[in-house]
Coordinates of C-alpha atoms in Angstrom, one line a residue:
Chain A
X1 CA -21.6 -0.2 13.3
X2 CA -24.4 -1.7 14.8
X3 CA -24.2 -3.4 18.5
X4 CA -23.9 -6.8 17.5
X5 CA -21.2 -6.3 15.8
X6 CA -19.1 -4.7 18.3
X7 CA -20.0 -7.0 20.7
X8 CA -18.9 -10.0 18.0
X9 CA -15.9 -7.8 17.7
X10 CA -14.6 -7.3 21.2
X11 CA -15.1 -10.8 21.8
X12 CA -13.1 -11.9 18.9
X13 CA -10.4 -9.5 20.0
X14 CA -9.9 -11.2 23.1
X15 CA -10.4 -14.9 21.6
X16 CA -7.4 -14.0 19.2
X17 CA -5.2 -13.3 22.2
X18 CA -6.0 -16.0 24.2
X19 CA -4.9 -18.3 21.1
X20 CA -1.8 -16.3 20.3
X21 CA -0.9 -16.6 24.1
X22 CA -1.2 -20.6 24.1
X23 CA 0.8 -20.5 21.2
X24 CA 2.7 -18.0 18.7
X25 CA 0.7 -18.4 15.8
X26 CA 0.2 -17.1 11.6
X27 CA -3.1 -15.7 10.2
X28 CA -4.6 -18.9 8.5
X29 CA -3.8 -21.1 11.6
X30 CA -5.6 -18.4 13.5
X31 CA -8.8 -18.9 11.8
X32 CA -8.4 -22.3 11.7
X33 CA -8.4 -22.4 15.2
X34 CA -11.3 -20.4 15.6
X35 CA -13.3 -22.1 13.5
X36 CA -12.4 -25.1 15.4
X37 CA -13.7 -23.8 18.4
X38 CA -17.1 -23.5 16.7
X39 CA -16.8 -19.4 15.6
X40 CA -17.8 -20.9 12.0
X41 CA -19.9 -17.8 11.8
X42 CA -16.7 -15.3 11.8
X43 CA -15.5 -15.2 7.7
X44 CA -12.0 -15.7 7.8
X45 CA -10.7 -12.8 6.5
X46 CA -11.9 -10.4 9.5
X47 CA -9.0 -11.7 11.4
X48 CA -7.2 -9.8 9.7
X49 CA -8.3 -6.2 9.8
X50 CA -8.2 -7.4 13.6
X51 CA -4.9 -8.6 13.5
X52 CA -3.7 -5.0 12.0
X53 CA -5.3 -3.3 14.9
X54 CA -4.1 -5.7 17.9
X55 CA -0.8 -4.6 16.3
X56 CA -1.5 -0.6 15.8
X57 CA -2.1 -1.0 19.9
X58 CA 0.9 -3.0 20.4
X59 CA -0.7 -6.1 21.8
X60 CA 1.2 -8.4 19.4
X61 CA 3.8 -8.4 17.4
X62 CA 4.4 -10.3 14.5
X63 CA 7.7 -11.7 13.5
X64 CA 8.6 -13.7 9.9
X65 CA 9.4 -17.2 10.5
X66 CA 10.2 -20.2 8.2
X67 CA 7.6 -22.9 8.8
X68 CA 8.6 -26.7 8.9
X69 CA 7.6 -26.6 5.3
X70 CA 6.8 -24.6 2.7
X71 CA 7.4 -20.8 2.6
X72 CA 8.1 -17.9 5.3
X73 CA 4.9 -16.7 7.7
X74 CA 4.5 -14.1 9.9
X75 CA 4.0 -15.3 13.5
X76 CA 2.1 -13.2 16.2
X77 CA 3.3 -13.8 19.8
X78 CA 1.3 -11.0 22.8
X79 CA 3.5 -8.5 24.2
X80 CA 3.4 -7.3 27.7
X81 CA 0.7 -5.4 27.0
X82 CA -1.3 -7.7 25.5
X83 CA -0.8 -10.1 27.9
X84 CA -2.0 -7.4 30.5
X85 CA -5.0 -6.8 27.8
X86 CA -5.7 -10.4 28.0
X87 CA -6.5 -10.8 31.6
X88 CA -8.4 -7.7 31.5
X89 CA -10.8 -9.1 29.2
X90 CA -10.6 -13.1 31.0
X91 CA -11.8 -10.7 34.3
X92 CA -14.6 -8.7 32.3
X93 CA -15.6 -11.6 31.0
X94 CA -16.0 -13.8 34.1
X95 CA -17.5 -11.3 35.6
X96 CA -20.6 -10.7 32.5
X97 CA -20.6 -14.4 31.8
X98 CA -22.8 -15.7 34.6
X99 CA -25.0 -13.1 34.9
X100 CA -25.4 -13.0 31.4
X101 CA -26.4 -16.5 31.1
X102 CA -29.1 -17.1 34.1
X103 CA -30.8 -13.3 32.5
X104 CA -31.3 -15.5 28.9
X105 CA -32.2 -18.8 30.9
X106 CA -34.7 -17.2 33.3
X107 CA -36.2 -14.6 30.9
X108 CA -35.0 -12.0 33.7
X109 CA -36.8 -13.5 36.7
X110 CA -34.9 -13.1 40.0
X111 CA -35.4 -16.0 42.8
Chain B
X1 CA 12.2 -8.1 5.7
X2 CA 11.8 -5.2 3.7
X3 CA 8.6 -3.7 2.1
X4 CA 10.2 -4.6 -1.3
X5 CA 11.1 -8.3 -0.1
X6 CA 7.7 -9.1 0.1
X7 CA 6.5 -7.2 -3.1
X8 CA 9.1 -9.9 -4.8
X9 CA 7.8 -12.6 -2.9
X10 CA 4.5 -11.8 -3.5
X11 CA 4.9 -11.5 -7.4
X12 CA 6.1 -15.2 -7.2
X13 CA 3.9 -16.4 -5.2
X14 CA 0.4 -14.8 -6.7
X15 CA 1.5 -17.2 -10.2
X16 CA -0.3 -20.0 -7.5
X17 CA -3.5 -18.6 -7.3
X18 CA -5.8 -19.9 -9.6
X19 CA -7.3 -17.7 -12.3
X20 CA -10.6 -16.5 -10.4
X21 CA -8.7 -15.9 -7.0
X22 CA -5.3 -14.5 -8.9
X23 CA -8.3 -11.8 -10.7
X24 CA -10.3 -10.9 -7.4
X25 CA -6.3 -10.7 -5.4
X26 CA -4.7 -8.6 -7.8
X27 CA -7.9 -6.3 -7.8
X28 CA -7.8 -5.9 -3.7
X29 CA -4.3 -5.5 -4.3
X30 CA -4.3 -2.6 -6.2
X31 CA -6.7 -0.9 -4.1
X32 CA -5.1 -1.4 -0.9
X33 CA -1.5 -0.2 -2.4
X34 CA -3.4 2.7 -4.2
X35 CA -4.9 3.6 -0.8
X36 CA -2.6 6.7 0.1
X37 CA -0.1 7.6 2.6
X38 CA -0.2 4.2 4.3
X39 CA 3.2 2.5 5.7
X40 CA 4.3 0.6 2.8
X41 CA 6.0 -2.1 5.4
X42 CA 2.6 -2.9 6.9
X43 CA 1.0 -2.5 3.9
X44 CA 3.1 -5.3 2.0
X45 CA 3.4 -7.4 5.2
X46 CA -1.1 -7.7 4.9
X47 CA -1.4 -8.4 1.4
X48 CA 1.1 -11.2 1.7
X49 CA -0.3 -12.5 4.8
X50 CA -3.5 -12.4 2.6
X51 CA -2.2 -14.1 -0.2
X52 CA -0.8 -16.6 1.7
X53 CA -4.2 -17.3 3.5
X54 CA -6.0 -17.6 -0.2
X55 CA -3.7 -20.0 -1.4
X56 CA -4.5 -22.2 1.7
X57 CA -7.9 -21.8 1.4
X58 CA -7.6 -22.3 -2.3
X59 CA -6.1 -26.0 -1.4
X60 CA -9.5 -26.8 0.2
X61 CA -11.6 -25.7 -2.5
X62 CA -12.5 -22.4 -1.0
X63 CA -12.9 -19.1 -3.4
X64 CA -12.1 -15.5 -2.3
X65 CA -15.4 -15.2 -1.6
X66 CA -15.5 -17.6 1.1
X67 CA -12.5 -16.1 2.5
X68 CA -13.1 -12.4 2.6
X69 CA -17.0 -12.4 2.1
X70 CA -19.1 -10.9 -0.9
X71 CA -18.1 -7.2 -0.8
X72 CA -14.3 -7.1 -1.6
X73 CA -14.4 -3.3 -1.4
X74 CA -15.9 -3.0 1.4
X75 CA -13.5 -5.1 3.1
X76 CA -10.3 -3.7 1.7
X77 CA -11.7 -0.7 3.5
X78 CA -12.0 -2.2 7.0
X79 CA -8.4 -3.0 6.4
X80 CA -6.9 -0.2 5.0
X81 CA -8.2 1.7 8.1
X82 CA -6.4 -0.4 10.3
X83 CA -3.0 0.3 8.6
X84 CA -1.1 2.6 10.3
X85 CA 0.3 5.8 8.6
X86 CA 3.7 6.2 6.3
X87 CA 6.0 8.0 8.6
X88 CA 6.5 11.7 8.0
X89 CA 10.4 11.5 7.2
X90 CA 9.9 8.8 4.8
X91 CA 7.0 10.5 3.0
X92 CA 9.3 13.3 2.7
X93 CA 12.3 11.8 1.4
X94 CA 10.1 10.0 -1.2
X95 CA 8.7 12.9 -1.9
X96 CA 12.0 14.5 -2.6
X97 CA 13.1 11.5 -4.6
X98 CA 10.6 12.1 -7.1
X99 CA 11.0 15.7 -7.4
X100 CA 14.8 15.7 -7.9
X101 CA 14.4 12.8 -10.5
X102 CA 12.0 14.1 -12.4
X103 CA 14.0 17.9 -12.7
X104 CA 16.9 15.7 -13.4
X105 CA 15.0 14.3 -16.4
X106 CA 14.0 17.9 -17.3
X107 CA 17.0 19.4 -17.1
X108 CA 19.4 17.4 -18.4
X109 CA 17.3 16.5 -21.5
X110 CA 16.7 20.3 -22.0
X111 CA 20.7 21.2 -21.7
X112 CA 22.0 18.5 -23.5
X113 CA 19.4 18.7 -26.7
X114 CA 20.2 22.4 -27.1
X115 CA 23.6 22.0 -26.7
X116 CA 24.1 19.4 -29.3
X117 CA 21.8 21.2 -31.7
X118 CA 23.7 24.2 -31.6
X119 CA 26.9 22.0 -31.8
X120 CA 25.4 20.2 -34.7
X121 CA 23.4 22.4 -36.7
X122 CA 24.3 25.8 -35.6
X123 CA 20.4 26.2 -34.6
X124 CA 19.6 28.6 -31.3
X125 CA 23.0 29.8 -28.6
X126 CA 25.0 27.5 -26.2
X127 CA 24.2 30.6 -23.4
X128 CA 20.5 30.6 -22.4
X129 CA 19.3 33.7 -21.1
X130 CA 16.5 33.5 -18.2
X131 CA 14.9 35.7 -15.7
X132 CA 15.2 34.2 -11.9
X133 CA 11.3 35.3 -10.9
X134 CA 9.9 33.5 -14.0
X135 CA 12.5 30.3 -13.9
X136 CA 11.7 29.8 -10.3
X137 CA 7.6 30.4 -11.2
X138 CA 8.1 28.2 -13.6
X139 CA 10.1 24.9 -11.8
X140 CA 7.0 25.0 -9.3
X141 CA 4.3 25.0 -12.2
X142 CA 5.9 22.2 -13.4
X143 CA 6.1 20.4 -10.3
X144 CA 2.5 21.2 -9.5
X145 CA 1.4 19.8 -12.9
X146 CA 3.3 17.0 -12.4
X147 CA 1.8 15.9 -8.4
X148 CA -1.8 16.9 -10.7
X149 CA -0.8 13.8 -12.8
X150 CA -0.1 11.5 -10.5
X151 CA -2.5 12.1 -8.3
X152 CA -5.0 11.5 -11.3
X153 CA -3.4 8.7 -12.6
X154 CA -3.4 6.8 -9.2
X155 CA -7.2 7.7 -9.0
X156 CA -8.0 6.2 -12.3
X157 CA -5.8 2.8 -11.6
X158 CA -8.0 2.7 -8.4
X159 CA -11.2 3.5 -10.1
X160 CA -10.7 0.4 -12.3
X161 CA -10.8 -1.7 -10.0
X162 CA -13.4 -4.3 -8.9
X163 CA -15.1 -3.4 -12.2
X164 CA -17.6 -6.2 -13.2
X165 CA -17.3 -5.6 -16.9
X166 CA -13.9 -4.8 -18.1
X167 CA -13.6 -1.5 -20.0
X168 CA -12.3 -1.5 -23.4
X169 CA -8.6 -1.5 -23.9
X170 CA -8.5 1.4 -26.8
X171 CA -10.8 3.5 -24.9
X172 CA -9.1 3.1 -21.7
X173 CA -6.0 3.3 -24.0
X174 CA -6.7 6.4 -26.0
X175 CA -7.7 8.2 -22.5
X176 CA -4.5 7.4 -21.0
X177 CA -2.8 8.9 -24.0
X178 CA -4.7 12.0 -24.1
X179 CA -3.9 12.6 -20.6
X180 CA -0.2 12.6 -21.2
X181 CA -0.4 14.3 -24.1
X182 CA -1.5 17.2 -21.5
X183 CA 0.4 16.7 -19.1
X184 CA 3.6 16.5 -21.6
X185 CA 2.4 20.1 -23.3
X186 CA 2.0 21.7 -20.1
X187 CA 5.4 20.6 -18.9
X188 CA 7.0 21.8 -21.8
X189 CA 4.8 25.2 -22.4
X190 CA 4.5 26.6 -19.3
X191 CA 8.6 28.0 -19.9
X192 CA 7.1 29.6 -23.4
X193 CA 4.0 31.0 -22.4
X194 CA 5.5 32.6 -19.0
X195 CA 6.1 36.3 -19.1
X196 CA 9.3 37.1 -17.9
X197 CA 10.0 38.8 -14.5
X198 CA 12.9 39.6 -12.2
X199 CA 16.7 40.3 -12.9
X200 CA 18.0 38.1 -16.0
X201 CA 20.9 36.0 -15.9
X202 CA 22.8 34.2 -18.6
X203 CA 24.6 30.5 -18.3
X204 CA 26.0 28.3 -20.5
X205 CA 22.9 26.2 -21.6
X206 CA 25.2 23.0 -20.7
X207 CA 24.8 23.7 -17.3
X208 CA 21.6 22.7 -16.9
X209 CA 22.8 18.9 -18.1
X210 CA 25.2 19.0 -15.6
X211 CA 22.7 20.4 -12.7
X212 CA 20.5 17.7 -14.3
X213 CA 22.9 15.1 -13.4
X214 CA 23.7 16.2 -10.5
X215 CA 20.0 15.6 -9.2
X216 CA 20.1 12.3 -10.8
X217 CA 23.2 11.5 -8.8
X218 CA 21.4 12.8 -5.3
X219 CA 18.1 10.7 -6.4
X220 CA 20.2 7.5 -7.0
X221 CA 22.1 7.7 -3.5
X222 CA 18.3 8.4 -2.1
X223 CA 17.1 5.5 -3.8
X224 CA 20.0 3.1 -2.7
X225 CA 19.9 4.1 1.1
X226 CA 16.3 4.4 1.4
X227 CA 15.1 1.4 -0.9
X228 CA 12.9 3.5 -2.5
X229 CA 12.0 1.6 -5.8
X230 CA 14.1 -1.5 -5.4

Protein backbone atom coordinates (compact mmCIF):
# COMPACT_ATOMS: atom_id res chain seq x y z
CA UNK A 1 0.00 0.00 0.00
CA UNK A 2 1.28 3.46 -0.85
CA UNK A 3 2.14 5.94 1.88
CA UNK A 4 -0.57 8.25 0.58
CA UNK A 5 -3.41 5.80 1.04
CA UNK A 6 -2.04 4.72 4.41
CA UNK A 7 -2.10 8.32 5.57
CA UNK A 8 -5.62 8.74 4.28
CA UNK A 9 -6.75 5.54 5.97
CA UNK A 10 -5.47 6.61 9.37
CA UNK A 11 -7.04 10.04 9.07
CA UNK A 12 -10.32 8.54 7.85
CA UNK A 13 -10.43 6.22 10.85
CA UNK A 14 -10.06 9.19 13.17
CA UNK A 15 -12.79 11.13 11.34
CA UNK A 16 -15.18 8.17 11.48
CA UNK A 17 -14.59 7.75 15.21
CA UNK A 18 -15.26 11.44 15.73
CA UNK A 19 -18.51 11.45 13.75
CA UNK A 20 -19.81 8.34 15.50
CA UNK A 21 -18.84 9.82 18.86
CA UNK A 22 -21.01 12.88 18.26
CA UNK A 23 -24.04 10.83 17.35
CA UNK A 24 -24.56 7.13 16.78
CA UNK A 25 -25.02 6.63 13.06
CA UNK A 26 -25.33 4.03 10.29
CA UNK A 27 -23.20 3.38 7.21
CA UNK A 28 -24.99 5.44 4.60
CA UNK A 29 -25.44 8.46 6.88
CA UNK A 30 -21.78 8.27 7.84
CA UNK A 31 -20.68 8.43 4.21
CA UNK A 32 -23.00 11.41 3.62
CA UNK A 33 -21.47 13.22 6.62
CA UNK A 34 -17.94 12.60 5.36
CA UNK A 35 -18.89 14.03 1.97
CA UNK A 36 -20.58 17.03 3.59
CA UNK A 37 -17.36 17.80 5.41
CA UNK A 38 -15.64 17.86 2.04
CA UNK A 39 -14.01 14.42 1.95
CA UNK A 40 -15.56 13.80 -1.44
CA UNK A 41 -12.45 12.07 -2.75
CA UNK A 42 -13.20 9.10 -0.55
CA UNK A 43 -15.35 6.57 -2.39
CA UNK A 44 -18.51 5.81 -0.43
CA UNK A 45 -17.93 2.10 -0.11
CA UNK A 46 -14.49 2.48 1.42
CA UNK A 47 -15.97 3.14 4.87
CA UNK A 48 -17.17 -0.47 5.23
CA UNK A 49 -13.78 -2.20 5.44
CA UNK A 50 -12.84 0.48 8.00
CA UNK A 51 -16.03 -0.06 10.00
CA UNK A 52 -15.29 -3.80 10.05
CA UNK A 53 -11.77 -3.17 11.29
CA UNK A 54 -12.93 -0.77 14.00
CA UNK A 55 -15.42 -3.42 15.15
CA UNK A 56 -12.74 -6.08 15.16
CA UNK A 57 -10.55 -3.83 17.31
CA UNK A 58 -13.58 -3.28 19.58
CA UNK A 59 -13.46 0.49 19.13
CA UNK A 60 -17.04 0.61 17.90
CA UNK A 61 -20.11 -1.59 18.27
CA UNK A 62 -23.13 -1.92 16.03
CA UNK A 63 -26.71 -2.57 17.08
CA UNK A 64 -29.72 -3.11 14.88
CA UNK A 65 -32.32 -0.39 15.40
CA UNK A 66 -35.47 0.50 13.62
CA UNK A 67 -35.19 3.94 12.01
CA UNK A 68 -38.08 6.43 12.09
CA UNK A 69 -39.12 5.57 8.59
CA UNK A 70 -37.83 2.65 6.66
CA UNK A 71 -36.09 -0.55 7.57
CA UNK A 72 -33.83 -1.65 10.38
CA UNK A 73 -30.35 -0.26 10.32
CA UNK A 74 -27.08 -1.00 12.02
CA UNK A 75 -26.24 1.98 14.21
CA UNK A 76 -22.70 2.32 15.47
CA UNK A 77 -21.54 3.77 18.76
CA UNK A 78 -18.13 4.14 20.35
CA UNK A 79 -16.93 1.77 23.05
CA UNK A 80 -14.77 2.91 25.93
CA UNK A 81 -11.70 1.80 23.97
CA UNK A 82 -13.02 3.75 21.01
CA UNK A 83 -13.26 6.96 23.01
CA UNK A 84 -9.74 6.41 24.22
CA UNK A 85 -8.54 5.86 20.64
CA UNK A 86 -10.35 9.02 19.51
CA UNK A 87 -8.68 11.12 22.22
CA UNK A 88 -5.33 9.69 21.20
CA UNK A 89 -5.97 10.49 17.55
CA UNK A 90 -6.99 14.05 18.39
CA UNK A 91 -3.83 14.61 20.42
CA UNK A 92 -1.62 13.21 17.69
CA UNK A 93 -3.43 15.28 15.08
CA UNK A 94 -3.01 18.46 17.13
CA UNK A 95 0.70 17.78 17.44
CA UNK A 96 1.19 17.21 13.77
CA UNK A 97 -1.27 19.66 12.21
CA UNK A 98 0.51 22.95 12.88
CA UNK A 99 4.07 21.86 12.07
CA UNK A 100 2.95 20.21 8.84
CA UNK A 101 0.96 23.29 7.80
CA UNK A 102 3.93 25.52 8.56
CA UNK A 103 6.31 23.35 6.59
CA UNK A 104 3.97 23.19 3.63
CA UNK A 105 3.30 26.96 3.62
CA UNK A 106 6.88 28.09 4.03
CA UNK A 107 8.51 25.36 2.04
CA UNK A 108 10.58 24.30 5.01
CA UNK A 109 12.12 27.75 5.74
CA UNK A 110 12.47 28.50 9.43
CA UNK A 111 12.33 32.10 10.64
CA UNK B 1 -30.75 -10.62 14.67
CA UNK B 2 -29.29 -13.95 13.65
CA UNK B 3 -27.44 -14.34 10.34
CA UNK B 4 -30.39 -16.34 8.95
CA UNK B 5 -32.73 -13.39 9.64
CA UNK B 6 -30.36 -11.13 7.72
CA UNK B 7 -30.35 -13.55 4.80
CA UNK B 8 -34.14 -13.52 4.64
CA UNK B 9 -34.30 -9.74 4.86
CA UNK B 10 -31.59 -9.45 2.23
CA UNK B 11 -33.52 -11.73 -0.15
CA UNK B 12 -36.60 -9.49 0.10
CA UNK B 13 -34.82 -6.16 -0.13
CA UNK B 14 -32.60 -7.16 -3.01
CA UNK B 15 -35.64 -7.14 -5.27
CA UNK B 16 -35.76 -3.35 -5.03
CA UNK B 17 -32.42 -2.99 -6.82
CA UNK B 18 -32.31 -1.97 -10.45
CA UNK B 19 -31.41 -4.64 -12.98
CA UNK B 20 -27.83 -3.44 -13.37
CA UNK B 21 -27.16 -2.85 -9.67
CA UNK B 22 -28.71 -6.18 -8.78
CA UNK B 23 -26.42 -8.07 -11.11
CA UNK B 24 -23.34 -6.47 -9.59
CA UNK B 25 -24.59 -6.76 -6.01
CA UNK B 26 -25.42 -10.46 -6.39
CA UNK B 27 -21.97 -11.17 -7.78
CA UNK B 28 -20.47 -9.41 -4.77
CA UNK B 29 -22.77 -11.35 -2.47
CA UNK B 30 -21.76 -14.74 -3.88
CA UNK B 31 -18.09 -13.80 -3.91
CA UNK B 32 -18.11 -12.59 -0.29
CA UNK B 33 -20.27 -15.43 1.03
CA UNK B 34 -17.92 -17.99 -0.51
CA UNK B 35 -14.82 -16.36 0.95
CA UNK B 36 -14.15 -19.31 3.23
CA UNK B 37 -14.06 -19.66 6.95
CA UNK B 38 -15.46 -16.23 7.86
CA UNK B 39 -17.99 -15.40 10.57
CA UNK B 40 -21.40 -15.86 8.99
CA UNK B 41 -22.94 -13.29 11.32
CA UNK B 42 -20.44 -10.56 10.43
CA UNK B 43 -20.59 -11.47 6.74
CA UNK B 44 -24.38 -11.17 6.57
CA UNK B 45 -24.41 -7.95 8.60
CA UNK B 46 -22.00 -6.21 6.28
CA UNK B 47 -23.76 -7.58 3.16
CA UNK B 48 -26.98 -6.11 4.52
CA UNK B 49 -25.28 -2.74 5.11
CA UNK B 50 -23.91 -2.71 1.57
CA UNK B 51 -27.39 -3.48 0.21
CA UNK B 52 -28.99 -0.66 2.21
CA UNK B 53 -26.29 1.73 1.08
CA UNK B 54 -26.74 0.74 -2.55
CA UNK B 55 -30.53 1.19 -2.27
CA UNK B 56 -30.09 4.69 -0.81
CA UNK B 57 -27.55 5.57 -3.48
CA UNK B 58 -29.86 4.22 -6.16
CA UNK B 59 -32.56 6.67 -5.04
CA UNK B 60 -30.12 9.46 -5.85
CA UNK B 61 -29.35 8.05 -9.26
CA UNK B 62 -25.97 6.62 -8.34
CA UNK B 63 -24.76 3.26 -9.62
CA UNK B 64 -22.87 0.44 -7.93
CA UNK B 65 -19.75 1.75 -9.63
CA UNK B 66 -20.15 5.14 -7.91
CA UNK B 67 -20.42 3.45 -4.52
CA UNK B 68 -17.89 0.61 -4.70
CA UNK B 69 -15.43 1.90 -7.30
CA UNK B 70 -14.55 0.25 -10.60
CA UNK B 71 -12.81 -2.87 -9.33
CA UNK B 72 -15.53 -4.84 -7.53
CA UNK B 73 -13.34 -7.85 -6.92
CA UNK B 74 -10.65 -5.72 -5.30
CA UNK B 75 -13.28 -4.00 -3.16
CA UNK B 76 -14.66 -7.36 -2.01
CA UNK B 77 -11.16 -8.62 -1.20
CA UNK B 78 -10.51 -5.54 0.94
CA UNK B 79 -13.77 -6.19 2.76
CA UNK B 80 -13.19 -9.93 3.22
CA UNK B 81 -9.75 -9.24 4.71
CA UNK B 82 -11.45 -7.37 7.57
CA UNK B 83 -14.21 -9.90 8.32
CA UNK B 84 -13.32 -11.91 11.42
CA UNK B 85 -13.04 -15.71 11.12
CA UNK B 86 -15.76 -18.11 12.17
CA UNK B 87 -15.53 -19.38 15.72
CA UNK B 88 -13.90 -22.78 15.80
CA UNK B 89 -16.72 -24.34 17.85
CA UNK B 90 -19.33 -23.38 15.26
CA UNK B 91 -17.12 -24.58 12.41
CA UNK B 92 -16.92 -27.97 14.16
CA UNK B 93 -20.69 -28.16 14.66
CA UNK B 94 -21.18 -27.26 11.00
CA UNK B 95 -18.71 -29.92 9.84
CA UNK B 96 -20.36 -32.50 12.11
CA UNK B 97 -23.75 -31.60 10.72
CA UNK B 98 -22.65 -32.16 7.11
CA UNK B 99 -20.93 -35.48 7.95
CA UNK B 100 -23.96 -36.83 9.85
CA UNK B 101 -26.41 -35.69 7.21
CA UNK B 102 -24.41 -37.22 4.37
CA UNK B 103 -23.81 -40.55 6.16
CA UNK B 104 -27.48 -40.52 7.23
CA UNK B 105 -28.69 -40.34 3.63
CA UNK B 106 -26.20 -42.95 2.42
CA UNK B 107 -26.88 -45.41 5.23
CA UNK B 108 -30.69 -45.08 5.19
CA UNK B 109 -31.01 -45.58 1.45
CA UNK B 110 -28.52 -48.41 1.40
CA UNK B 111 -30.21 -50.27 4.27
CA UNK B 112 -33.79 -49.65 3.21
CA UNK B 113 -33.08 -50.27 -0.47
CA UNK B 114 -31.38 -53.61 0.07
CA UNK B 115 -34.01 -54.67 2.58
CA UNK B 116 -36.92 -53.89 0.25
CA UNK B 117 -35.24 -55.52 -2.77
CA UNK B 118 -34.73 -58.65 -0.73
CA UNK B 119 -38.31 -58.62 0.63
CA UNK B 120 -40.10 -58.09 -2.67
CA UNK B 121 -37.81 -59.56 -5.30
CA UNK B 122 -35.89 -62.06 -3.22
CA UNK B 123 -32.62 -60.67 -4.55
CA UNK B 124 -29.56 -60.41 -2.31
CA UNK B 125 -29.71 -61.15 1.38
CA UNK B 126 -31.30 -59.64 4.48
CA UNK B 127 -27.91 -59.92 6.16
CA UNK B 128 -24.83 -57.98 5.27
CA UNK B 129 -21.30 -59.19 5.86
CA UNK B 130 -18.43 -56.77 5.84
CA UNK B 131 -14.98 -56.46 7.33
CA UNK B 132 -14.47 -53.72 9.91
CA UNK B 133 -11.17 -52.48 8.48
CA UNK B 134 -12.40 -51.88 4.95
CA UNK B 135 -15.78 -50.63 6.26
CA UNK B 136 -14.13 -47.80 8.17
CA UNK B 137 -11.80 -47.06 5.24
CA UNK B 138 -14.76 -46.76 2.87
CA UNK B 139 -16.55 -44.30 5.18
CA UNK B 140 -13.42 -42.14 5.46
CA UNK B 141 -12.86 -42.35 1.70
CA UNK B 142 -16.45 -41.31 0.98
CA UNK B 143 -16.11 -38.33 3.34
CA UNK B 144 -12.90 -37.28 1.56
CA UNK B 145 -14.66 -37.55 -1.80
CA UNK B 146 -17.54 -35.47 -0.41
CA UNK B 147 -15.21 -32.72 0.84
CA UNK B 148 -13.42 -32.70 -2.51
CA UNK B 149 -16.77 -32.32 -4.26
CA UNK B 150 -17.92 -29.49 -1.95
CA UNK B 151 -14.64 -27.60 -2.33
CA UNK B 152 -14.82 -27.97 -6.11
CA UNK B 153 -18.41 -26.69 -6.36
CA UNK B 154 -17.72 -23.71 -4.07
CA UNK B 155 -14.62 -22.74 -6.07
CA UNK B 156 -16.57 -23.12 -9.27
CA UNK B 157 -19.36 -20.84 -7.99
CA UNK B 158 -16.87 -18.26 -6.77
CA UNK B 159 -15.09 -18.24 -10.13
CA UNK B 160 -18.37 -17.64 -11.91
CA UNK B 161 -18.70 -14.15 -10.38
CA UNK B 162 -17.73 -10.84 -12.06
CA UNK B 163 -17.66 -12.37 -15.54
CA UNK B 164 -18.18 -9.82 -18.28
CA UNK B 165 -19.19 -12.49 -20.75
CA UNK B 166 -21.71 -14.92 -19.28
CA UNK B 167 -20.77 -18.51 -20.11
CA UNK B 168 -23.07 -20.80 -22.10
CA UNK B 169 -25.69 -22.28 -19.77
CA UNK B 170 -25.62 -25.70 -21.45
CA UNK B 171 -21.86 -26.04 -21.29
CA UNK B 172 -21.97 -25.09 -17.61
CA UNK B 173 -24.77 -27.59 -16.99
CA UNK B 174 -22.90 -30.41 -18.73
CA UNK B 175 -19.74 -29.69 -16.77
CA UNK B 176 -21.56 -29.75 -13.46
CA UNK B 177 -23.46 -32.88 -14.47
CA UNK B 178 -20.22 -34.64 -15.34
CA UNK B 179 -18.61 -33.68 -12.03
CA UNK B 180 -21.70 -34.84 -10.12
CA UNK B 181 -21.63 -38.17 -11.95
CA UNK B 182 -17.98 -38.67 -11.07
CA UNK B 183 -18.80 -37.79 -7.44
CA UNK B 184 -21.71 -40.23 -7.20
CA UNK B 185 -19.79 -42.93 -9.06
CA UNK B 186 -16.78 -42.61 -6.75
CA UNK B 187 -18.99 -42.64 -3.64
CA UNK B 188 -20.94 -45.72 -4.70
CA UNK B 189 -17.96 -47.44 -6.31
CA UNK B 190 -15.49 -47.18 -3.43
CA UNK B 191 -17.05 -50.02 -1.34
CA UNK B 192 -17.19 -52.24 -4.43
CA UNK B 193 -13.51 -51.97 -5.34
CA UNK B 194 -12.27 -51.83 -1.73
CA UNK B 195 -10.47 -55.10 -0.85
CA UNK B 196 -11.71 -56.53 2.45
CA UNK B 197 -9.37 -56.63 5.43
CA UNK B 198 -9.89 -56.85 9.18
CA UNK B 199 -12.26 -59.22 10.95
CA UNK B 200 -15.64 -59.84 9.34
CA UNK B 201 -19.01 -59.27 10.98
CA UNK B 202 -22.55 -59.99 9.79
CA UNK B 203 -25.46 -57.70 10.62
CA UNK B 204 -29.04 -57.43 9.32
CA UNK B 205 -29.00 -55.06 6.38
CA UNK B 206 -31.90 -53.10 7.88
CA UNK B 207 -29.64 -51.92 10.72
CA UNK B 208 -27.97 -49.59 8.21
CA UNK B 209 -31.30 -47.82 7.87
CA UNK B 210 -31.68 -47.57 11.65
CA UNK B 211 -28.18 -46.09 12.05
CA UNK B 212 -28.94 -43.72 9.15
CA UNK B 213 -32.16 -42.51 10.77
CA UNK B 214 -30.37 -41.95 14.09
CA UNK B 215 -27.79 -39.82 12.20
CA UNK B 216 -30.64 -37.89 10.61
CA UNK B 217 -32.24 -37.19 13.96
CA UNK B 218 -28.96 -35.97 15.45
CA UNK B 219 -28.30 -33.69 12.46
CA UNK B 220 -31.88 -32.40 12.71
CA UNK B 221 -31.42 -31.55 16.40
CA UNK B 222 -28.06 -29.89 15.66
CA UNK B 223 -29.72 -27.82 12.95
CA UNK B 224 -32.55 -26.73 15.25
CA UNK B 225 -30.25 -25.89 18.10
CA UNK B 226 -27.54 -23.99 16.22
CA UNK B 227 -29.66 -22.69 13.32
CA UNK B 228 -27.31 -24.10 10.71
CA UNK B 229 -29.50 -23.88 7.63
CA UNK B 230 -32.57 -21.91 8.71
